[in-house]
Short mmCIF file of C-alpha atoms in Angstrom, two decimals:
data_model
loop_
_atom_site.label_atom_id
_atom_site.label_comp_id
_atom_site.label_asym_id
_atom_site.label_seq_id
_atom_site.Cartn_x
_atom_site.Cartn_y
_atom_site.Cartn_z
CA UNK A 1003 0.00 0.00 0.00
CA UNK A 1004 1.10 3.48 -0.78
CA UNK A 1005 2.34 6.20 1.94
CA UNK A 1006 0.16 8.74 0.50
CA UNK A 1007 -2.75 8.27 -1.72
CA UNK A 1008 -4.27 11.28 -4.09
CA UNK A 1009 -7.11 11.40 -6.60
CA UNK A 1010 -4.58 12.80 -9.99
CA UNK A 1011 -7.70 13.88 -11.38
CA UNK A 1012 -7.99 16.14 -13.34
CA UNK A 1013 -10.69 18.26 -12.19
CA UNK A 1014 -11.96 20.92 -14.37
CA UNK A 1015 -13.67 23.29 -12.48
CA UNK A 1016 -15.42 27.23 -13.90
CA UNK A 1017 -13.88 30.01 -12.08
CA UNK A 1018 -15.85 30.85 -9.03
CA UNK A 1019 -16.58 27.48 -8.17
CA UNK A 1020 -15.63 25.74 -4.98
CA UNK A 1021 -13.52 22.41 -5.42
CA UNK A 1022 -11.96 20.44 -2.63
CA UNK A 1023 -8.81 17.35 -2.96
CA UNK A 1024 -8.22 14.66 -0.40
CA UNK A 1025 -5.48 12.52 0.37
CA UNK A 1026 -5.37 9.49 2.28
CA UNK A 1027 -2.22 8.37 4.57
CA UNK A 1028 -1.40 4.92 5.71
CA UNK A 1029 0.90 5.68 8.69
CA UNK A 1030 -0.46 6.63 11.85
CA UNK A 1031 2.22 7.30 12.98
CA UNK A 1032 2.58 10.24 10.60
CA UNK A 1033 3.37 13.58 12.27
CA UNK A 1034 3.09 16.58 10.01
CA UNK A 1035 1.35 17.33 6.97
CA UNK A 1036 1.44 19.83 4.07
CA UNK A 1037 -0.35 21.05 0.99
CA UNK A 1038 2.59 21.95 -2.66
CA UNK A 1039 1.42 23.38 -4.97
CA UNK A 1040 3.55 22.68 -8.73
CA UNK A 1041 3.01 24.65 -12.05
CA UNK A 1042 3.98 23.25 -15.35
CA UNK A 1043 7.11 22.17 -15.27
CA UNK A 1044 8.30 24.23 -11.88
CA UNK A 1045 9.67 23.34 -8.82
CA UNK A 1046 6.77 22.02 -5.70
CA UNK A 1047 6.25 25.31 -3.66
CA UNK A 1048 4.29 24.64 0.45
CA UNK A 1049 1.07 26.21 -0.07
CA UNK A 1050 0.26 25.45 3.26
CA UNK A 1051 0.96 23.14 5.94
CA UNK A 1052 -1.84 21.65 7.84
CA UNK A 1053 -2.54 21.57 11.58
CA UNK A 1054 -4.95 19.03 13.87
CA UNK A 1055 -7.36 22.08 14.27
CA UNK A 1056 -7.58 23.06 10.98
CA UNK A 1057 -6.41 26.09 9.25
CA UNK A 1058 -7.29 28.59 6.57
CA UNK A 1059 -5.40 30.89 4.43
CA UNK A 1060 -7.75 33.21 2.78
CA UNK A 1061 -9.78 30.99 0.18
CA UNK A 1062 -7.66 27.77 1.18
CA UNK A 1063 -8.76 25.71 3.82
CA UNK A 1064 -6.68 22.50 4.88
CA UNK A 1065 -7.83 19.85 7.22
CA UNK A 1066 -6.67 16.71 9.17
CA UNK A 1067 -8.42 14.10 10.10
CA UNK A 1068 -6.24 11.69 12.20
CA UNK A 1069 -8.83 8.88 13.27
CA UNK A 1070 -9.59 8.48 9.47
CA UNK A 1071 -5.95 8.77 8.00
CA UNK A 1072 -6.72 11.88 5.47
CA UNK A 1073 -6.07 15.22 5.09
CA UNK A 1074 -7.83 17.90 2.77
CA UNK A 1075 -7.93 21.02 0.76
CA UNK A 1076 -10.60 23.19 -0.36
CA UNK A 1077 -10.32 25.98 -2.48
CA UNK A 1078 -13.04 28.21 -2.56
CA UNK A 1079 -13.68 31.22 -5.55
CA UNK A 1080 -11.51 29.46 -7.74
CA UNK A 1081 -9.29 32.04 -9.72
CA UNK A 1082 -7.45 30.90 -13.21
CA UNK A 1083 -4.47 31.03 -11.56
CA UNK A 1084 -5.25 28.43 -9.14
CA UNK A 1085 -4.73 26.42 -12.45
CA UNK A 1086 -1.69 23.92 -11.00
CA UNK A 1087 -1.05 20.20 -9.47
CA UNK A 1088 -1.46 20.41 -5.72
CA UNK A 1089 0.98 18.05 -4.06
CA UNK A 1090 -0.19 16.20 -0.23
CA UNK A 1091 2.80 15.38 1.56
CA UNK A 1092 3.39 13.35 4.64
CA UNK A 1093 6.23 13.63 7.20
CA UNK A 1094 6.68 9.81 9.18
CA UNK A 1095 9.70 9.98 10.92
CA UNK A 1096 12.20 11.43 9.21
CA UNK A 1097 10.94 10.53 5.43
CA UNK A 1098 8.99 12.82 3.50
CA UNK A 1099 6.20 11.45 1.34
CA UNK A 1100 4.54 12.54 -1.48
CA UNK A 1101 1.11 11.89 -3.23
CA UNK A 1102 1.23 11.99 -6.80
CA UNK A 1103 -0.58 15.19 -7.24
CA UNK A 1104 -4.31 16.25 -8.33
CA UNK A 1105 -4.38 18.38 -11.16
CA UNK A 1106 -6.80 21.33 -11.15
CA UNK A 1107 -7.79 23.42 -14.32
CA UNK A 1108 -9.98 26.98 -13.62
CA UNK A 1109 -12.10 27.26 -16.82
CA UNK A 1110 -13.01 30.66 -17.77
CA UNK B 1101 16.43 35.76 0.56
CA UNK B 1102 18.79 33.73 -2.46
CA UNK B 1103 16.64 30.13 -3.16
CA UNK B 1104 17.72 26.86 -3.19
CA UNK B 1105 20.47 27.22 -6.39
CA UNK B 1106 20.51 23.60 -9.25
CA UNK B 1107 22.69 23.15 -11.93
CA UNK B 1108 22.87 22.36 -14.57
CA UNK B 1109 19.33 22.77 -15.49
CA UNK B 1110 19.09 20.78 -18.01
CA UNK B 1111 20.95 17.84 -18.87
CA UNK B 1112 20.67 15.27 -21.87
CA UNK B 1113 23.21 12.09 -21.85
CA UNK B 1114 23.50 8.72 -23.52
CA UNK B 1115 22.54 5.68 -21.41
CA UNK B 1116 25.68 4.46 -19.54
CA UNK B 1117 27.21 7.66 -19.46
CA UNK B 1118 27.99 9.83 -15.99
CA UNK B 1119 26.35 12.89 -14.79
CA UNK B 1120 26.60 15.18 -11.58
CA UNK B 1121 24.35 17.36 -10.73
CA UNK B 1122 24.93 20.30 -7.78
CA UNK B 1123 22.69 21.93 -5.24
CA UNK B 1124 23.46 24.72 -2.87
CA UNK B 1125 20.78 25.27 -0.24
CA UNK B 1126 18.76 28.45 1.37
CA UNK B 1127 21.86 29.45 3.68
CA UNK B 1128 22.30 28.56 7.10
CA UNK B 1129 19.41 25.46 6.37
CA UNK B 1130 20.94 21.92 8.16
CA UNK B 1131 18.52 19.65 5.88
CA UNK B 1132 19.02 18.95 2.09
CA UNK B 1133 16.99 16.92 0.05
CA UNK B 1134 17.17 14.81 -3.28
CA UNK B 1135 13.83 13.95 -4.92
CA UNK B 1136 13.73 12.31 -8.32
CA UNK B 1137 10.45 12.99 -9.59
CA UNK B 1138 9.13 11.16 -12.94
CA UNK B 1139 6.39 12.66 -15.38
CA UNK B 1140 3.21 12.47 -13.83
CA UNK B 1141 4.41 11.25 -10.36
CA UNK B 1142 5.62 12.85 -7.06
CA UNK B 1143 8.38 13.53 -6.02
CA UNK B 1144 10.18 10.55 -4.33
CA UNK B 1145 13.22 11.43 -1.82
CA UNK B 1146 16.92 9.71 -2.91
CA UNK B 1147 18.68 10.88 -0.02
CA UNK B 1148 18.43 13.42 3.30
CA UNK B 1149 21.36 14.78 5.08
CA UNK B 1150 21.00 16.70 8.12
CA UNK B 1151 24.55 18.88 7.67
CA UNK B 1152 27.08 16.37 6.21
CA UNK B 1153 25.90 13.34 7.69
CA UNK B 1154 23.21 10.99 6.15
CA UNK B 1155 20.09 11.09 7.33
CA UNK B 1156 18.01 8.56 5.14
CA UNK B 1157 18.99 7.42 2.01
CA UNK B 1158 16.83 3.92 1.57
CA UNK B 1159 15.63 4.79 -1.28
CA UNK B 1160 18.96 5.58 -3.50
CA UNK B 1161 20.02 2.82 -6.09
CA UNK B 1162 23.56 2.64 -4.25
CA UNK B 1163 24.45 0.17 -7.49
CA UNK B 1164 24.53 3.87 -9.41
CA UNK B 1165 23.94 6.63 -7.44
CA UNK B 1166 25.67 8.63 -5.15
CA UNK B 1167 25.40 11.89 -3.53
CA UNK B 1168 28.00 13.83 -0.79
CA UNK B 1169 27.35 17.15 1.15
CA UNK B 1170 31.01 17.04 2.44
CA UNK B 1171 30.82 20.55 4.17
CA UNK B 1172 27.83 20.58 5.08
CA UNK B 1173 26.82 23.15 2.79
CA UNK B 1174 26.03 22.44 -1.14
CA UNK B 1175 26.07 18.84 -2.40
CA UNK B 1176 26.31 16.66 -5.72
CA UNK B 1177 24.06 13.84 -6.80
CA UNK B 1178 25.89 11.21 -9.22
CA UNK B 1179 24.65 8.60 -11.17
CA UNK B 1180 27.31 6.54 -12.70
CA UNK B 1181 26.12 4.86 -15.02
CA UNK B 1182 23.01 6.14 -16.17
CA UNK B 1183 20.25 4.02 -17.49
CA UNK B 1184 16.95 4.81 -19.82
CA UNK B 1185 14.65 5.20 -16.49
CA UNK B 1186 16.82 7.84 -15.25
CA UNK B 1187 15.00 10.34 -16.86
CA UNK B 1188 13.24 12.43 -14.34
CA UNK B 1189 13.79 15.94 -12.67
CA UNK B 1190 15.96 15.83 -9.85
CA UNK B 1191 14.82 18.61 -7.15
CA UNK B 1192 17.45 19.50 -4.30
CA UNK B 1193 15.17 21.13 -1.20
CA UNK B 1194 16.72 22.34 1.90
CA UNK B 1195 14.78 23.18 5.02
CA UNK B 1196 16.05 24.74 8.61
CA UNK B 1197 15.64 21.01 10.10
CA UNK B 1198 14.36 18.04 9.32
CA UNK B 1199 10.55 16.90 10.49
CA UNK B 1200 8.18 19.51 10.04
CA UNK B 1201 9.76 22.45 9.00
CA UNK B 1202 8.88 23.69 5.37
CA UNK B 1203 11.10 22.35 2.37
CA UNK B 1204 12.05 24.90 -0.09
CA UNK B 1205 12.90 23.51 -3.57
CA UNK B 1206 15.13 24.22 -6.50
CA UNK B 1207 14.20 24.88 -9.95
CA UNK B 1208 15.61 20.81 -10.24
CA UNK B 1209 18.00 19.41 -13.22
CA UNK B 1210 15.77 18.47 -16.35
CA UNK B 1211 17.38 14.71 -17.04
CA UNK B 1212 17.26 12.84 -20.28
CA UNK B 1213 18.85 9.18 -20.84
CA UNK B 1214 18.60 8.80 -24.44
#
C-alpha cells in the first residue's frame, strides 16, 4: 500500500466554483502534513501546511483528520491562476512522502 | 532571501554515461533533500542529510547513485552509469531542520537518458 494516496484527477472546475482534494495516509504514525502546490514544469512550492485544528489561508482551507488517515484542501472562488497540481505530503519519521498530485484546471 | 540554487538545469546524456548534478541550499538550512520525480508522479526522496551526515537514504540505487554534502553546505548527486529510467527531474530542497519544517525547492536538473 502506498504512503500517501491522491485522486490525480484532473478536475476541471469554472472560475468561481468551490472544489476540494483529499489525500489518504497509511501511517499513523505520521506527524506533520502539508499542501505543494507545482506549475507546469516548476519546482513544488508549500502552499500550506496543515494543523490538527484546521487552518485557513484566505480561500484555502486545509484539514486533518487523524482517526480516518486523510487530510484535505478546499479551495473556494476558484481564480485561473489556481490552475496547477497540488501536491499532499506526509512527514513519518524522518521521510517525507509525497502523493502523486491532483491536477486542477480553472475554466473561464 | 537567495533560493535553493541547481545546476545544470538541463541535462541530456547517452545511457551508460555519468552525470553530476549540484545543489546549494537556502543558507544557514541543516537539511538537504534529493527527490527524483518522474512525469506524472511525485516527487520521491533519494537521499536526506542533516549537515554532512546521512540522514536517510533507503531509497537511492547505491548500485549507481551517489550523492555527498562534504561541508555541510552544497552537495552533488551522481549517477554513474546512467540508465533509460533515469529520466526524471531531480529537485534538491533544503529546510532549517528536518521533520516539520517547510522544504524549499530548487528549480531541479531536467534529465534525459537517451
Amino acid at each position: 500500500r502506498k504512503e500517501v494516496e491522491q485522486d490525480p484527477g484532473p478536475f476541471n472546475v469554472p472560475e468561481g466554483a468551490t472544489v476540494a482534494f483529499n489525500c489518504t495516509y497509511s501511517n499513523s504514525a505520521s506527524q506533520s502534513f502539508f499542501w505543494y502546490r507545482q506549475d507546469c514544469r516548476k519546482e513544488p512550492k508549500l502552499l500550506m501546511s496543515v494543523y490538527s485544528s484546521g487552518n485557513e489561508d484566505g480561500r484555502f482551507t486545509a484539514q486533518l483528520n487523524r482517526a480516518s488517515q486523510y487530510i484535505s484542501l478546499l479551495i473556494r472562488d476558484s481564480k485561473l491562476s489556481d490552475s496547477a497540481t497540488y501536491l499532499c505530503v506526509v512527514n513519518t519519521g524522518n521521510q517525507f512522502y509525497f502523493g502523486t498530485g491532483t491536477s486542477l484546471t480553472v475554466i473561464p | 532571501e537567495a533560493g535553493v540554487a541547481q545546476s545544470p538545469r538541463y541535462k541530456i546524456i547517452e545511457k551508460r554515461q555519468s552525470v553530476a548534478f549540484w545543489c546549494n541550499p537556502i543558507s544557514g538550512h541543516a537539511t538537504l533533500y534529493w527527490y527524483q520525480q518522474i512525469l506524472g508522479q511525485g516527487p520521491k526522496l533519494l537521499i536526506q542529510f542533516q549537515n554532512n551526515g546521512v540522514v536517510d537514504d533507503s531509497q537511492l540505487p547505491k548500485d549507481r547513485f551517489s550523492a555527498e554534502r562534504l561541508k555541510g553546505v552544497d552537495s552533488t548527486l551522481k549517477i554513474q552509469p546512467a540508465k533509460l529510467e533515469d529520466s526524471a527531474v531531480y529537485l534538491c530542497a533544503s529546510s532549517l531542520e528536518g521533520g516539520s519544517y517547510e522544504q524549499y525547492f530548487g528549480p531541479g536538473t531536467r534529465l534525459t537518458v537517451t
